[in-house]
XYZ file of C-alpha atoms in Angstrom:
566
model
C 0.000 0.000 0.000
C 1.318 3.452 -0.880
C 2.337 5.787 1.927
C 1.600 8.929 -0.087
C -1.868 10.373 -0.675
C -3.046 13.610 -2.249
C -5.819 15.728 -0.731
C -7.645 18.671 -2.281
C -10.851 20.541 -1.434
C -13.894 19.640 -3.509
C -16.290 22.316 -4.694
C -19.139 20.728 -2.712
C -17.361 21.400 0.586
C -15.792 17.970 1.059
C -12.408 16.782 -0.122
C -10.934 14.589 -2.821
C -8.227 12.088 -1.910
C -6.221 9.646 -4.014
C -3.167 7.401 -3.612
C 0.067 8.370 -5.367
C 2.641 6.110 -6.950
C 6.292 6.524 -8.010
C 7.006 9.853 -9.646
C 4.010 11.438 -7.946
C 1.372 10.197 -10.375
C -2.078 8.898 -9.456
C -2.007 5.259 -8.376
C -5.720 4.746 -7.898
C -9.154 6.326 -8.241
C -9.999 9.767 -6.877
C -12.334 9.403 -3.890
C -14.731 12.054 -2.603
C -15.056 12.297 1.167
C -17.416 14.632 2.986
C -15.297 14.972 6.149
C -11.544 15.668 5.682
C -10.820 14.575 9.257
C -12.339 11.166 8.628
C -10.348 10.846 5.416
C -7.089 11.410 7.299
C -8.052 9.182 10.234
C -8.778 6.347 7.843
C -5.144 6.023 6.719
C -1.959 5.071 8.624
C -0.110 7.731 10.630
C 2.951 7.388 8.368
C 1.005 8.666 5.367
C 2.564 11.719 3.732
C -0.255 13.999 2.624
C 0.291 16.037 -0.528
C -1.854 19.153 -0.454
C -1.935 22.663 -1.819
C -1.218 24.531 1.378
C -0.637 23.455 4.960
C -1.898 26.790 6.261
C -5.088 26.166 4.310
C -5.686 22.567 5.352
C -4.080 21.679 8.658
C -5.747 24.078 11.147
C -9.205 22.523 10.577
C -7.774 19.046 11.016
C -6.106 20.108 14.265
C -9.410 21.555 15.463
C -10.940 18.067 15.166
C -8.072 16.448 17.049
C -6.336 15.038 13.957
C -2.546 15.235 13.888
C -0.684 14.650 10.618
C 2.751 13.069 10.819
C 4.056 14.137 7.394
C 2.992 16.334 4.506
C 4.185 17.903 1.267
C 3.165 21.537 0.772
C 2.857 22.106 -2.979
C 2.861 25.889 -2.829
C 5.821 26.080 -0.497
C 7.709 23.666 -2.760
C 6.847 25.932 -5.694
C 8.397 28.883 -3.874
C 11.633 26.971 -3.263
C 11.811 25.652 -6.829
C 11.099 29.033 -8.402
C 13.880 30.521 -6.296
C 16.288 27.772 -7.309
C 15.460 28.425 -10.963
C 16.182 32.141 -10.586
C 12.495 33.083 -10.819
C 11.963 34.381 -7.308
C 8.862 36.561 -7.044
C 6.796 34.813 -9.713
C 3.332 33.670 -8.571
C 3.658 30.596 -6.361
C 0.086 29.335 -6.076
C -0.903 25.889 -7.286
C -3.095 27.573 -9.909
C -0.106 29.585 -11.160
C 2.117 26.492 -11.236
C -0.534 24.628 -13.232
C -0.842 27.512 -15.704
C 2.924 27.599 -16.241
C 2.971 23.850 -16.732
C 0.266 24.053 -19.398
C 1.510 27.223 -21.044
C -1.519 29.319 -20.130
C -1.803 32.800 -18.602
C -0.429 32.787 -15.077
C -2.777 34.261 -12.451
C -1.329 36.479 -9.725
C -1.182 35.182 -6.190
C -4.060 36.203 -3.929
C -3.165 38.861 -1.335
C -1.941 37.570 1.986
C -4.645 37.542 4.613
C -3.977 39.854 7.543
C -4.063 38.117 10.884
C -6.887 39.064 13.213
C -6.432 38.937 16.981
C -7.597 35.622 18.408
C -8.516 34.182 14.992
C -7.693 30.778 13.544
C -7.120 30.281 9.831
C -10.039 28.744 7.929
C -9.618 25.384 6.229
C -10.071 26.614 2.688
C -9.600 30.332 2.323
C -12.112 31.904 -0.067
C -9.557 33.787 -2.162
C -7.616 30.610 -3.065
C -8.308 29.455 -6.624
C -9.857 25.993 -6.749
C -7.482 23.361 -8.135
C -9.016 19.891 -8.617
C -7.045 17.006 -7.188
C -6.019 15.610 -10.586
C -4.560 18.994 -11.537
C -2.800 19.316 -8.181
C -1.218 15.904 -8.701
C -0.044 17.006 -12.144
C 1.732 19.979 -10.548
C 3.203 17.713 -7.862
C 4.568 15.224 -10.398
C 6.200 18.070 -12.328
C 7.756 19.351 -9.128
C 9.328 15.947 -8.582
C 10.968 16.212 -11.998
C 12.146 19.733 -11.206
C 13.719 18.513 -7.982
C 15.665 15.948 -10.006
C 17.087 18.710 -12.212
C 18.578 20.751 -9.357
C 22.290 20.809 -8.609
C 21.898 18.568 -5.545
C 18.535 16.756 -5.797
C 18.854 14.960 -2.461
C 19.575 18.176 -0.596
C 16.752 20.009 -2.345
C 14.286 17.230 -1.535
C 15.422 17.360 2.089
C 14.880 21.116 2.145
C 11.377 20.752 0.720
C 10.523 18.059 3.248
C 11.948 20.175 6.074
C 9.950 23.215 4.973
C 6.764 21.162 4.858
C 7.492 19.816 8.340
C 8.036 23.382 9.487
C 4.581 24.265 8.160
C 3.084 21.542 10.356
C 5.014 22.817 13.379
C 3.860 26.392 12.738
C 0.216 25.339 12.511
C 0.501 23.355 15.742
C 2.193 26.267 17.509
C -0.574 28.574 16.321
C -3.098 26.140 17.755
C -1.292 25.663 21.083
C -0.419 29.279 21.791
C 2.262 30.629 24.103
C 1.217 30.473 27.786
C 0.563 34.046 28.900
C -0.511 35.559 32.213
C -2.658 38.646 31.612
C -2.483 39.411 35.333
C 1.317 39.493 35.328
C 1.331 41.517 32.104
C -0.953 44.169 33.621
C 1.200 44.320 36.737
C 4.348 44.833 34.628
C 2.671 47.595 32.628
C 1.527 49.362 35.792
C 5.014 49.140 37.330
C 6.615 50.542 34.179
C 4.049 53.024 32.926
C 1.922 53.961 35.901
C -1.809 54.611 35.811
C -3.788 54.766 32.600
C -5.684 57.951 31.808
C -9.184 58.008 30.364
C -9.497 58.484 26.635
C -6.517 56.343 25.635
C -3.874 59.007 26.254
C -0.335 58.362 27.397
C -0.071 56.744 30.843
C 1.252 58.686 33.812
C 4.954 57.814 33.552
C 5.146 58.727 29.852
C 3.386 62.025 30.504
C 5.881 62.786 33.292
C 8.863 61.994 31.066
C 7.428 64.079 28.230
C 7.222 67.011 30.649
C 10.836 66.452 31.737
C 11.994 66.480 28.098
C 10.091 69.684 27.428
C 11.449 71.335 30.579
C 15.003 70.429 29.547
C 14.557 72.099 26.163
C 12.674 75.083 27.576
C 9.698 74.618 25.264
C 7.031 72.051 24.520
C 8.547 69.080 22.648
C 6.808 65.884 21.533
C 9.315 63.114 22.364
C 7.334 60.646 20.225
C 8.032 62.757 17.113
C 11.671 62.387 15.966
C 11.486 65.504 13.779
C 10.389 67.588 16.768
C 13.243 66.224 18.909
C 15.865 66.791 16.199
C 14.601 70.375 15.771
C 14.781 70.952 19.528
C 18.379 69.731 19.658
C 19.241 71.954 16.690
C 17.806 74.987 18.476
C 20.023 74.041 21.422
C 23.035 74.096 19.090
C 23.354 70.298 18.823
C 23.162 68.610 15.437
C 21.832 65.036 15.379
C 20.777 62.936 12.398
C 18.339 60.707 14.268
C 16.940 60.006 17.719
C 18.423 56.516 17.949
C 19.700 55.727 21.408
C 23.301 55.125 20.372
C 23.454 58.613 18.847
C 21.702 60.718 21.469
C 23.324 58.998 24.468
C 26.663 60.561 23.476
C 25.157 64.059 23.832
C 25.675 66.156 26.969
C 22.197 67.637 27.447
C 19.636 67.329 30.281
C 16.958 66.116 27.854
C 18.887 62.950 26.981
C 18.143 60.852 30.070
C 14.342 61.365 30.122
C 14.215 61.076 26.334
C 15.965 57.682 26.314
C 13.667 56.435 29.073
C 10.598 57.783 27.265
C 11.517 56.036 24.010
C 12.034 52.725 25.797
C 8.703 52.874 27.621
C 6.830 54.303 24.643
C 7.773 51.276 22.535
C 6.461 48.953 25.212
C 3.223 50.931 25.545
C 2.584 50.955 21.789
C 3.763 47.435 20.919
C 2.826 45.453 24.059
C 0.576 47.706 26.105
C -2.959 47.245 27.380
C -4.500 47.364 23.894
C -2.135 44.648 22.656
C -2.990 42.499 25.663
C -6.709 42.873 24.985
C -6.295 42.087 21.283
C -3.863 39.192 21.323
C -4.174 37.212 24.569
C -7.152 34.896 24.974
C -7.762 32.151 27.555
C -4.228 32.351 28.898
C -2.542 32.061 25.500
C -0.859 34.427 23.049
C -1.398 33.143 19.516
C 0.594 35.019 16.908
C 0.277 33.438 13.494
C 3.676 31.865 12.851
C 4.634 31.735 9.179
C 7.364 29.203 8.418
C 9.808 30.310 5.736
C 8.379 33.819 5.727
C 11.622 35.477 4.660
C 14.119 35.117 1.839
C 16.581 33.432 4.200
C 13.977 30.961 5.446
C 13.641 32.582 8.835
C 10.162 32.640 10.310
C 7.955 35.671 10.791
C 4.619 36.229 12.499
C 1.543 37.679 10.865
C 0.373 40.085 13.542
C 1.044 40.438 17.244
C 4.816 40.973 17.013
C 5.396 37.429 18.193
C 9.137 37.452 17.457
C 9.805 40.763 19.203
C 8.775 40.208 22.809
C 10.788 42.636 24.993
C 12.682 41.090 27.865
C 10.606 42.855 30.485
C 7.342 41.612 28.940
C 8.627 38.030 29.006
C 7.694 38.016 32.687
C 4.126 37.433 31.480
C 5.077 34.184 29.722
C 4.293 31.773 32.542
C 3.829 28.008 32.411
C 0.576 26.401 33.488
C 0.436 25.072 37.077
C 2.488 21.877 37.294
C 4.086 22.583 33.914
C 7.407 24.079 32.876
C 8.899 25.998 29.972
C 11.994 24.399 28.457
C 13.777 27.330 26.826
C 16.652 26.378 24.536
C 19.051 28.764 22.775
C 21.469 27.507 20.138
C 25.010 28.450 21.101
C 27.095 30.519 18.653
C 25.093 29.428 15.654
C 26.743 31.537 12.940
C 30.342 30.270 13.276
C 29.183 26.665 13.689
C 27.140 26.802 10.508
C 29.986 28.564 8.701
C 32.330 25.770 9.773
C 29.934 23.107 8.474
C 29.230 24.689 5.087
C 32.799 25.833 4.372
C 34.416 22.564 5.510
C 37.282 24.614 6.920
C 39.335 22.044 8.905
C 40.467 24.479 11.566
C 37.067 26.021 12.200
C 35.379 22.614 12.190
C 37.863 21.420 14.804
C 37.145 24.477 16.952
C 33.379 24.089 16.464
C 33.618 20.486 17.592
C 35.121 21.248 20.982
C 33.212 21.271 24.249
C 34.712 24.661 25.123
C 33.388 28.119 24.211
C 33.791 28.585 20.457
C 34.684 32.280 20.461
C 37.277 31.696 23.150
C 38.794 28.888 21.087
C 38.924 31.164 18.028
C 40.528 33.895 20.107
C 43.200 31.481 21.331
C 43.979 30.584 17.722
C 43.993 34.021 16.117
C 43.483 36.876 18.588
C 45.835 36.267 21.518
C 43.013 35.212 23.801
C 40.842 38.295 23.184
C 37.377 36.699 23.020
C 35.530 39.947 22.252
C 37.833 40.621 19.315
C 37.358 37.069 18.017
C 33.570 37.379 18.197
C 33.627 40.662 16.292
C 35.886 39.122 13.668
C 33.669 36.070 13.105
C 30.450 38.068 12.981
C 32.177 40.653 10.803
C 33.102 37.954 8.309
C 29.484 36.797 8.210
C 27.896 40.248 8.038
C 30.488 41.970 5.882
C 31.869 44.433 8.418
C 34.875 46.204 6.863
C 34.940 49.529 8.722
C 37.048 50.276 11.793
C 39.055 47.212 12.771
C 36.955 45.013 10.483
C 39.586 44.586 7.770
C 42.341 43.833 10.297
C 40.155 41.299 12.091
C 39.149 39.685 8.829
C 42.794 39.357 7.760
C 43.636 37.598 11.039
C 40.658 35.282 10.609
C 41.625 34.528 7.011
C 45.122 33.444 8.043
C 43.773 30.902 10.534
C 40.576 29.818 8.782
C 41.134 30.465 5.048
C 38.406 28.172 3.689
C 35.755 29.669 5.946
C 36.507 33.242 4.942
C 36.870 32.269 1.278
C 33.406 30.690 1.393
C 31.640 33.867 2.465
C 33.905 35.979 0.251
C 32.792 33.963 -2.776
C 29.148 34.321 -1.771
C 29.588 38.083 -1.523
C 31.315 38.197 -4.903
C 28.520 36.170 -6.489
C 25.954 38.467 -4.920
C 27.652 41.593 -6.225
C 27.745 40.091 -9.721
C 24.047 39.208 -9.620
C 24.593 35.447 -9.594
C 22.387 33.053 -7.654
C 23.603 32.202 -4.175
C 22.326 29.147 -2.320
C 22.261 27.731 1.171
C 23.775 24.310 1.802
C 20.460 22.574 1.073
C 19.557 24.755 -1.913
C 17.463 27.684 -0.728
C 18.294 30.459 -3.180
C 18.985 34.142 -2.696
C 17.092 35.948 -5.490
C 18.957 37.765 -8.242
C 18.899 41.539 -8.478
C 16.431 41.823 -11.334
C 12.799 40.854 -11.113
C 12.600 40.242 -7.385
C 9.858 41.725 -5.272
C 10.790 44.494 -2.882
C 10.695 43.758 0.812
C 11.729 45.350 4.063
C 15.069 44.436 5.573
C 13.407 42.542 8.421
C 11.093 40.631 6.078
C 14.070 39.745 3.890
C 15.634 38.035 6.858
C 18.444 40.506 7.380
C 19.252 40.263 11.090
C 19.504 43.426 13.095
C 20.119 44.043 16.752
C 17.297 45.719 18.643
C 17.911 49.429 18.992
C 18.297 49.125 22.737
C 20.384 45.958 22.688
C 23.829 46.112 24.229
C 24.980 43.228 22.027
C 25.800 45.273 18.944
C 25.995 43.416 15.668
C 28.313 44.561 12.881
C 26.713 46.819 10.305
C 24.029 44.926 8.436
C 23.370 44.913 4.746
C 20.763 47.357 3.508
C 19.996 45.264 0.454
C 16.513 43.935 -0.028
C 15.181 42.012 -3.048
C 14.491 44.435 -5.870
C 16.959 47.024 -4.507
C 20.186 45.198 -5.315
C 20.343 46.421 -8.908
C 21.266 49.879 -7.572
C 23.501 48.709 -4.755
C 25.570 45.702 -5.754
C 27.872 46.019 -2.790
C 24.963 45.906 -0.340
C 23.639 42.832 -2.112
C 27.066 41.254 -1.772
C 26.969 41.800 1.976
C 23.513 40.279 2.093
C 24.610 37.255 0.041
C 27.578 36.759 2.399
C 25.147 36.651 5.304
C 22.538 34.671 3.396
C 24.625 31.515 2.974
C 25.154 31.343 6.742
C 21.795 32.535 8.067
C 19.884 30.626 5.396
C 21.771 27.402 6.101
C 21.101 27.937 9.813
C 17.387 28.289 9.009
C 17.524 25.023 7.044
C 19.157 23.290 10.020
C 16.560 24.730 12.400
C 13.708 23.256 10.340
C 15.168 19.784 10.707
C 15.702 20.400 14.414
C 12.014 21.282 14.775
C 10.940 18.263 12.741
C 13.005 15.903 14.903
C 11.835 17.519 18.141
C 8.207 17.407 16.990
C 8.500 13.692 16.326
C 9.934 13.025 19.784
C 7.226 15.056 21.513
C 4.431 13.344 19.566
C 3.866 10.722 22.251
C 4.130 13.164 25.149
C 2.011 15.923 26.637
C 4.797 18.371 25.745
C 4.042 20.890 23.018
C 6.164 23.256 20.962
C 4.909 26.768 21.688
C 7.561 29.182 20.371
C 10.355 29.357 17.827
C 12.566 32.297 16.902
C 15.575 31.848 14.624
C 17.761 29.833 17.024
C 15.545 29.631 20.098
C 12.789 27.153 20.862
C 10.366 26.853 23.791
C 8.574 23.656 24.757
C 5.718 23.733 27.278
C 5.515 20.468 29.183
C 4.510 18.846 32.467
C 7.269 19.170 35.063
C 7.958 15.433 34.967
C 8.659 15.563 31.218
C 11.120 18.467 31.389
C 14.353 16.476 31.513
C 13.138 14.225 28.704
C 12.489 17.326 26.613
C 15.956 18.709 27.400
C 17.505 15.470 26.146
C 15.209 15.477 23.113
C 16.390 18.967 22.131
C 20.017 17.887 22.392
C 19.399 14.768 20.302
C 17.344 16.698 17.740
C 20.162 19.241 17.320
C 22.697 16.476 16.689
C 20.421 14.706 14.213
C 19.644 17.945 12.393
C 23.364 18.651 12.081
C 24.021 15.258 10.495
C 21.018 15.429 8.178
C 21.734 18.976 7.026
C 25.512 19.020 6.688
C 26.526 15.354 6.663
C 29.154 13.869 8.931
C 31.294 16.688 10.329
C 32.942 17.211 13.720
C 30.836 20.351 14.252
C 28.675 20.367 17.390
C 25.369 22.224 17.679
C 24.873 22.632 21.435
C 22.063 24.467 23.201
C 21.944 26.436 26.422
C 18.774 25.091 27.996
C 16.799 26.293 30.998
C 13.798 24.700 32.684
C 11.755 27.548 34.146
C 8.254 28.571 35.140
C 8.673 32.043 33.612
C 10.318 32.881 30.283
C 12.124 35.888 31.756
C 13.985 33.594 34.173
C 15.719 31.795 31.282
C 17.974 34.728 30.460
């Protein structure tokens, strides 16, 4: 019996299902079933379901208590294949893929649905074009042939499978929600911001700080308006280009201290204040809509709620259920470990395989024991930092780890020249021409939070569609892309392995952000989950990069409150 079945919505409200044979072709009759949950329950757990979109199909199944072990997301696969073929930005829907296959006019993709607070995605979204099962299978079979034509078919198939698994994880995380105490959140807001005033105006502490800023300038100034602040500084004889903390903190003026404090609290009030709490937290859970592979690099994003930007102080509200714990795991020094694995640099792989701190080991090799200098050098190589001591650090790194530096140098060169650049598994950085424009954050370009003390080297400003006018910026992005994108590929396999281990437990994945994962579990399962994360990281490393000496360790904490993990 085949272990692969296709599923597609029928126009009468039910679904069509059919078995698939080698090459992805139909291996039996198309069956109509009124209840999709019953259709899935009627087949073995190991069945891999081929469907148009996981986000379209899986939430309704989860709502009926049906868990799918494996799937193949046709539209996500289309995105990966189009990127690999240098056609990033072309319509990715199953209807568009079918039209391309048959030589017909290609319809545009429907607009992305905006997330609504507390909502769950419908099973079959109304704007999605109907694609009968036989046509969907035709697209799937063609995708199998396209996988075979890639530079590394096995890697590309693994990437597609990992992405599809990530879609399942995202849907389950959306369903589970992140445990959240509204009571603690309100207490934190009151401690930080003071009393709320009627009419939705600024709370007491912000109003007080705004008055302090105005008093310091000798006139009324709106600290929430950068142009007003810059003008006030100019009138005081101080020229500033922006109101970013790193710039204004160097100024000797009495307005600086209250202004910095105001900006910090204002962001919390706007992004995670009382209105946010009312909109996004229901029944003790925060449910941002996680979107797997939402960026060019493969990093995840959230559709609404700012789920990947929870300030440290607000993390106090993330509290486990009574008798449960949060297992919070952070991947250690991810960038240099991934760089070691993809570059196959013998020296860096040896360092990345040690039990000791990686940056300290690099510093002992190339920077006379100066760990901070070694960290800046490694991150500078990844992010393309060449100002200040960047060139000197890079030269020292190149002498000790030539293959690693050459790997990112070649990626940058390819990016500048407009060539395609790929992650280890085959995710492709789009070329300069024809790509859709995006914001830096949506493109997956990492950036330190404005108030973070852990400064990253200067990031690339390139975004898809902009590179044609800034080849050097695109080169910096491509340099970063091969590392961050390969790390995202590894993380998908980590999640897939961890999801499989947790399947027979009460534990549930509730949060994922780049290189951090949170599992919510009964207290008695916590140590099992800690071991499962360690094993999943090792397995993901072997599956993604093959047999290398590189280790992928995690710093793991078992806590009742998220804020206690840091």
